[in-house]
XYZ file of C-alpha atoms in Angstrom:
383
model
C 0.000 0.000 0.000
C 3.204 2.700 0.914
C 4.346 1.653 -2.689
C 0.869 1.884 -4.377
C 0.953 5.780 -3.175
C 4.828 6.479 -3.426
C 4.385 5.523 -7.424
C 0.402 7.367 -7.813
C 1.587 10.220 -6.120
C 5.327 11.246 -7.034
C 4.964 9.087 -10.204
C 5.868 9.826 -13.961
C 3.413 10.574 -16.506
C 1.471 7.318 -15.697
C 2.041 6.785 -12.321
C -1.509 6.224 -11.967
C -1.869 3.503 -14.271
C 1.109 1.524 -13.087
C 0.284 1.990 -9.497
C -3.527 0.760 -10.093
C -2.192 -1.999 -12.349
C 0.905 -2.878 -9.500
C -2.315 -3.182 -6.971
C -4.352 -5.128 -9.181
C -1.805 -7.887 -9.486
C -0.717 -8.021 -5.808
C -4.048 -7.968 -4.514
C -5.249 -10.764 -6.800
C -2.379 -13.129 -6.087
C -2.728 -12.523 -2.792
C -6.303 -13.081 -2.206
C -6.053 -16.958 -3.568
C -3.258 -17.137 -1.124
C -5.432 -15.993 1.591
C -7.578 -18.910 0.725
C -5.070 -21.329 1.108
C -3.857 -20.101 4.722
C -7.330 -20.883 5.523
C -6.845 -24.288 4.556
C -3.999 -24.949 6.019
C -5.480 -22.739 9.277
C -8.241 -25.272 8.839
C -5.815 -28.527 8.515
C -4.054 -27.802 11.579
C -7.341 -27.337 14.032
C -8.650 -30.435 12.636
C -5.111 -32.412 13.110
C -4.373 -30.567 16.600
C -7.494 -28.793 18.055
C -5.992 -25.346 17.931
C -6.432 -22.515 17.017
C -3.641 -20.419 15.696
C -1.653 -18.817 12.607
C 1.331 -19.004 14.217
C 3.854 -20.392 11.192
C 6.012 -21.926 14.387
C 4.860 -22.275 17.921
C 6.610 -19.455 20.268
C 8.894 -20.261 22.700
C 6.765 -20.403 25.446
C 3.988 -22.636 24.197
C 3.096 -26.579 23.457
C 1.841 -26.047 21.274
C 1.855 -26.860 17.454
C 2.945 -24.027 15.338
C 1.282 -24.234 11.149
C 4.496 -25.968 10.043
C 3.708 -29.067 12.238
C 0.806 -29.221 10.201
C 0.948 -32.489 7.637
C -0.578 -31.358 5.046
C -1.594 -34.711 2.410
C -0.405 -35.364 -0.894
C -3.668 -37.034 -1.568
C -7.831 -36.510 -0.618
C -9.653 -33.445 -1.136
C -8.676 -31.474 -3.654
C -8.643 -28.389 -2.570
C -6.826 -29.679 0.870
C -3.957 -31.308 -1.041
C -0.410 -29.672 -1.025
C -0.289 -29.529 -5.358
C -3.105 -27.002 -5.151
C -2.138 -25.251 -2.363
C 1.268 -24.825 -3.136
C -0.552 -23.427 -6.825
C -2.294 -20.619 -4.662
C 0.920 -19.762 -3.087
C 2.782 -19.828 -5.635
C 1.089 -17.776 -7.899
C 1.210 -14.801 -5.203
C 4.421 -15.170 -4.861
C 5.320 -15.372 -8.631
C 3.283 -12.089 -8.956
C 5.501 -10.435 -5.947
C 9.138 -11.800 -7.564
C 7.576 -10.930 -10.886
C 7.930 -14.363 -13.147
C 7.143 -14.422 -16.715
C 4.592 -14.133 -17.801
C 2.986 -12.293 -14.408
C 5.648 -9.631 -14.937
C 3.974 -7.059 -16.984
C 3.150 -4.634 -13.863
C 7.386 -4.378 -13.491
C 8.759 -2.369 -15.719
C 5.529 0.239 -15.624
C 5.969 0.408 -12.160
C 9.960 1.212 -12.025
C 9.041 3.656 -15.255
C 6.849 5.522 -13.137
C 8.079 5.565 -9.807
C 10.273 8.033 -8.476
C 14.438 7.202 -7.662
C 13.150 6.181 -4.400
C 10.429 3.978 -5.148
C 12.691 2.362 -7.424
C 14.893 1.481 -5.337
C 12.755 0.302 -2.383
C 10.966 -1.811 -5.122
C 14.144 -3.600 -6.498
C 15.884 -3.597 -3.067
C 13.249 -4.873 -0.773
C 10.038 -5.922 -2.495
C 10.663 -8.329 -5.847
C 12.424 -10.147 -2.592
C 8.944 -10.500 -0.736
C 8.611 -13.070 -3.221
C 11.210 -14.949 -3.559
C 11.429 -15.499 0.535
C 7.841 -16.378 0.483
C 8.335 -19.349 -1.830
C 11.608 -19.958 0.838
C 9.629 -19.818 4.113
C 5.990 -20.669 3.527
C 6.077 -22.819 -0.222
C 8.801 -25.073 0.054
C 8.587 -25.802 4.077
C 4.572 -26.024 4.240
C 4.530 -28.266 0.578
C 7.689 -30.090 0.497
C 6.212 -33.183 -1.770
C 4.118 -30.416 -4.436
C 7.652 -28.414 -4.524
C 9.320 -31.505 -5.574
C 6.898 -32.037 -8.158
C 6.685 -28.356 -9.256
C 10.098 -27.750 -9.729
C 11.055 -28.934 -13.548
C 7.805 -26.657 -14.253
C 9.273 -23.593 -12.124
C 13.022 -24.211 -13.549
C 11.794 -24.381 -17.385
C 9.389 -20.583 -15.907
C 12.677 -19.354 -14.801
C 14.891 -19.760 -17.693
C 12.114 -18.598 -19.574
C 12.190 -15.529 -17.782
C 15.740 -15.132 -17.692
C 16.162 -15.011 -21.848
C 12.856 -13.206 -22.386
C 14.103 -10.274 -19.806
C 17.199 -10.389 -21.060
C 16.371 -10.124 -24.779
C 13.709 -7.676 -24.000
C 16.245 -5.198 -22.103
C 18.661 -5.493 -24.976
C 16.003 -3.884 -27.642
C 15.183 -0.747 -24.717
C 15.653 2.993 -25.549
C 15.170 3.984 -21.850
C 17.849 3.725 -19.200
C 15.198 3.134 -16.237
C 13.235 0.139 -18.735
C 16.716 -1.250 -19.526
C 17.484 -1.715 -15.861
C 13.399 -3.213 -14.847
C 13.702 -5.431 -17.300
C 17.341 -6.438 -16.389
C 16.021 -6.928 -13.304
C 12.970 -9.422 -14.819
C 16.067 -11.718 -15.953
C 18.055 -11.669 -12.551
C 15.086 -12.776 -10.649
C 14.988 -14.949 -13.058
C 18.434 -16.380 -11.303
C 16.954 -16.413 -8.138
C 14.380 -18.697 -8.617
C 16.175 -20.803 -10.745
C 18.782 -21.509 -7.820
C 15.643 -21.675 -5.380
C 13.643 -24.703 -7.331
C 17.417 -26.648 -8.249
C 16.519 -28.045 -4.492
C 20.293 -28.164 -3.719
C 22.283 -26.549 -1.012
C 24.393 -25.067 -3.766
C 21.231 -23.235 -6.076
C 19.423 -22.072 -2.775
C 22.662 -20.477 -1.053
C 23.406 -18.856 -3.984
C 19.772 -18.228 -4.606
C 19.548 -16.279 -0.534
C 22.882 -14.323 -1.737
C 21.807 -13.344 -4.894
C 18.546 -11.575 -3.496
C 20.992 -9.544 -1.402
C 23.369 -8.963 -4.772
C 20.405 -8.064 -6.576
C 19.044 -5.344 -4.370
C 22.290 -3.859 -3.796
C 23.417 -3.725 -7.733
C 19.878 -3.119 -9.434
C 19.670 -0.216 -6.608
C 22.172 1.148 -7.439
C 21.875 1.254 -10.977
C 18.296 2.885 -10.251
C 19.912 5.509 -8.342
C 22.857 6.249 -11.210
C 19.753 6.714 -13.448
C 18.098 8.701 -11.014
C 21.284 10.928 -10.744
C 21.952 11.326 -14.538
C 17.491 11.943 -14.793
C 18.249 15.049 -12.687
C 20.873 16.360 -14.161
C 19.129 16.040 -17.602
C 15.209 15.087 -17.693
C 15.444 12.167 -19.718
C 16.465 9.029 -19.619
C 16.445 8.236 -23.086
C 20.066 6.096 -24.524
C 20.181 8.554 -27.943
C 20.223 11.827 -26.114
C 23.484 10.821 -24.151
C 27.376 10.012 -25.591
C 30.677 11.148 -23.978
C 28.986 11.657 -20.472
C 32.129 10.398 -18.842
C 33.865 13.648 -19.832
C 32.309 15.953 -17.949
C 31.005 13.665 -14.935
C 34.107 11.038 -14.620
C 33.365 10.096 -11.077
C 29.872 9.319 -11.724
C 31.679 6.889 -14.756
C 33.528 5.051 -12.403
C 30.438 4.148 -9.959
C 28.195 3.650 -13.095
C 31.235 1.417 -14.062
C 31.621 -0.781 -11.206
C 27.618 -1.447 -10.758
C 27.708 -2.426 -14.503
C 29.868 -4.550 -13.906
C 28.755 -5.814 -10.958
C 25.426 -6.555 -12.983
C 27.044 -8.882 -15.166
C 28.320 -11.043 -13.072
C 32.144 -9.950 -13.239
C 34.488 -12.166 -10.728
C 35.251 -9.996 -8.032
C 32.144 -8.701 -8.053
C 29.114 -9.932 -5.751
C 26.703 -10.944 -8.951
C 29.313 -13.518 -9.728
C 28.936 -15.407 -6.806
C 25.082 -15.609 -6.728
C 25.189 -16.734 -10.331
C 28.107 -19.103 -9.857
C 26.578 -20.610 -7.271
C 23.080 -20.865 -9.123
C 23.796 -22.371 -12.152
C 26.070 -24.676 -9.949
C 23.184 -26.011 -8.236
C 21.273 -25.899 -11.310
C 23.786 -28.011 -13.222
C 23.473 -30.777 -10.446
C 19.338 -31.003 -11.241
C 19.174 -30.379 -14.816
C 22.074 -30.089 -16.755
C 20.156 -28.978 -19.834
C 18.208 -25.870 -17.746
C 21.860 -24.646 -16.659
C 22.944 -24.275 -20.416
C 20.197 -22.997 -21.527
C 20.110 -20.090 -18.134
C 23.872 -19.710 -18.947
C 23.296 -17.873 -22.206
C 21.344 -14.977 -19.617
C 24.769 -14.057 -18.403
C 26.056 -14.353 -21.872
C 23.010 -11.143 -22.880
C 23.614 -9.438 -19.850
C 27.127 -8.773 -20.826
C 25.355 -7.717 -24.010
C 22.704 -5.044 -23.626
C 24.633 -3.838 -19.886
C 27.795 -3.008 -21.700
C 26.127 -1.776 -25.046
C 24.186 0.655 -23.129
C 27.190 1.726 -21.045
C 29.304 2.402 -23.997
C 26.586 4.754 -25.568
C 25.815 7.004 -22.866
C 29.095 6.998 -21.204
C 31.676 6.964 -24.273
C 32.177 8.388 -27.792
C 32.079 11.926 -28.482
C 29.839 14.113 -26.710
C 27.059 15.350 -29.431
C 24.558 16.933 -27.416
C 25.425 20.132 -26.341
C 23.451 20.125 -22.817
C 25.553 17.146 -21.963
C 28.755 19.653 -22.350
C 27.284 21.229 -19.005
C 26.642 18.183 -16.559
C 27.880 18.289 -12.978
C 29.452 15.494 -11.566
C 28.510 14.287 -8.420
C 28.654 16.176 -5.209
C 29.578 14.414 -1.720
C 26.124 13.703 -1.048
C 25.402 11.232 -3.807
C 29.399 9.883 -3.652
C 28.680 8.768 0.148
C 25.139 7.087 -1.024
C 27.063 5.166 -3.687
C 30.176 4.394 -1.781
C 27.492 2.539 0.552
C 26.598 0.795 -2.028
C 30.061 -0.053 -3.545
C 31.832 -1.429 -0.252
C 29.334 -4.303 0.062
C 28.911 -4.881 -3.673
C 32.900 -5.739 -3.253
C 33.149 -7.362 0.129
C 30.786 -10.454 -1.301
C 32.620 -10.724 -4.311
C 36.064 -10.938 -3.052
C 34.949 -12.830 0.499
C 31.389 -14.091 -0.075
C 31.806 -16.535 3.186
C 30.997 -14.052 5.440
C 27.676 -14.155 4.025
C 27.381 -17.375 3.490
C 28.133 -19.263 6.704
C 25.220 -17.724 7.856
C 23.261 -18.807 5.185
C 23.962 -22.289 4.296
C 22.487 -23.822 8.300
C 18.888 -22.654 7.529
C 19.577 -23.768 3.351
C 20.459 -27.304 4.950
C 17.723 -27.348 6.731
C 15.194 -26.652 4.238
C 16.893 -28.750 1.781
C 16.832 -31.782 4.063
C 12.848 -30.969 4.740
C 11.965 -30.804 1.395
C 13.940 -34.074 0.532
C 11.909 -35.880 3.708
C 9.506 -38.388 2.615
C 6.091 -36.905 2.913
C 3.210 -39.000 4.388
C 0.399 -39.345 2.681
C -1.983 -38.966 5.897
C -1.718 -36.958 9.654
C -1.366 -40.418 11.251
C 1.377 -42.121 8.978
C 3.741 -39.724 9.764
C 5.137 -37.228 12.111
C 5.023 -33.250 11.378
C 8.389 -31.676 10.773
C 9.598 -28.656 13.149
C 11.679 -27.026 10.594
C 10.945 -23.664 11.525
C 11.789 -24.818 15.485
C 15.453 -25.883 15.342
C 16.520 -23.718 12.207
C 15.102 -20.294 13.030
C 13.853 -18.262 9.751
C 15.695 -18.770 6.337
């Protein structure tokens, strides 16, 4: 709701239509998922005689929190894990955005102000992509197993559509939302290989993603200031007169790509690692993404920033004052710390990937009394 007004209210042009149209999709996902924590709200007073939608029991009660819940492969349809997992899924698909329930994206990072942008890319595509971590997967271990090929073939998809789709852009902003289309792309690639390996680097690239995509919304922001537009033909030679601003743009480019060093690298290393181990065909096939990246990120680098400098306004920029060097800077340091010494991150990462892993990997009864509940949530704290 913040988001729906940030984009209708300081908005572009449209920033009514893309904020209506961002609602429209959120709210319907989420309304089917609504349903389906009913269910499961439903499921566990029936298996356990209480009431609660507590996803794990607190630590000073008995009992049963909704992840003890078994939830059956087979019986009533609607009370089954494939079609609650479905309900789920879709919200969260909606919230990442996968193709083809992306369209609201790139309208809504169009329209939005700097800000909005960057909360968006930063902090809200990721609302999706933890959901499927902490309710999908743990709640509907057996319909994630069965899901995934589906989910990995979405998620390539996604990855060469966004990617092809960016390259073909005339605006900066709609370059970078639909760059960022492909790279979530990544994510939940890594999250449905099921491996240790695709969801660690899965978790990490969520992090690598806010931090480079933000700051690529915030260059753009900077340069939109300077120049009202945002348009790839009315730029050329803008590292002349604004060579710090180069260097940052530089760096998060690069960053983008996946350059070693860098933190994308090790998300996407990591990813199509884990992705080779499931399907070896869906890793080729997501490896040509890093191969476009490289393609429409430095293409539209080298025409704003280099060559000679045709437009005469662009003779007059300002580089950037100590204001906007301190934002980026805060940006930069982390952006480098993962890439050269990504453990720090991930040792606290891979106990709660384990976890889930081994969860999803459990056999599954097929009934409340043939097996057990899990208490992932209990021993492994949130993922």
């Amino acid at each position: 709701i913040p988001m729906y007004f940030i984009i209708g209210i300081w908005g572009g042009p449209r920033r009514i239509y893309a904020a209506v149209k961002f609602f429209l999709f959120t709210m319907a996902g989420s309304l089917l998922m609504l349903i389906a924590m009913l269910v499961i709200y439903y499921l566990h007073h029936q298996q356990f005689g209480v009431l609660t939608f507590d996803l794990v029991a607190p630590p000073w009660s008995d009992d049963p929190g909704l992840l003890d819940t078994v939830i059956p492969v087979v019986g009533t349809w609607w009370q089954t894990q494939t079609w609650l997992f479905a309900a789920f899924a879709l919200a969260f698909a909606i919230k990442v955005p996968m193709v083809p329930l992306h369209t609201w994206l790139p309208d809504a990072h169009v329209e939005a102000p700097t800000a909005g942008s960057v909360v968006l890319a930063g902090v809200l595509l990721k609302m999706g992509t933890y959901g499927f971590l902490r309710f999908a997967l743990p709640l509907f271990p057996q319909a994630s197993m069965d899901f995934a090929p589906f989910m990995l073939g979405v998620s390539v998809v996604g990855i060469v559509y966004g990617s092809l789709v960016a390259m073909v852009q005339s605006d900066i902003k709609k370059l970078v939302a639909y760059s960022s289309v492909a790279h979530m792309g990544f994510v939940m690639l890594g999250t449905f290989a099921l491996n240790v390996q695709g969801l660690s680097g899965s978790v990490l690239q969520m992090v690598n993603h806010g931090l480079s995509t933000g700051a690529l919304f915030l260059l753009v922001g900077m340069l939109y200031e300077r120049r009202h537009t945002r348009e790839i033909s009315e730029f050329g030679g803008v590292a002349r007169p604004m060579p710090v601003y180069a260097f940052f743009f530089g760096i998060v480019t690069m960053s983008s790509i996946g350059l070693p060093m860098l933190n994308g690298f090790v998300g996407e290393f990591l990813i199509l690692l884990g992705t080779f181990l499931a399907s070896p065909w869906m890793a080729v096939f997501a490896t040509s993404g890093v191969v476009l990246a490289a393609a429409y990120m430095l293409w539209m680098f080298r025409r704003v920033m280099f060559g000679p400098v045709e437009n005469e306004a662009n003779r007059r920029l300002i580089d950037l004052g100590w204001r906007e060097k301190a934002v980026l800077v805060a940006m930069v340091v982390p952006i480098l710390w993962i890439g050269v010494y990504p453990h720090t991150f991930l040792r606290r990462i891979e106990p709660s990937v384990i976890e889930l892993v081994e969860h999803v990997r459990r056999p599954v009864a097929e009934a409340p009394e043939e097996a057990p509940a899990a208490r992932l949530g209990r021993e492994a704290g949130p993922v």
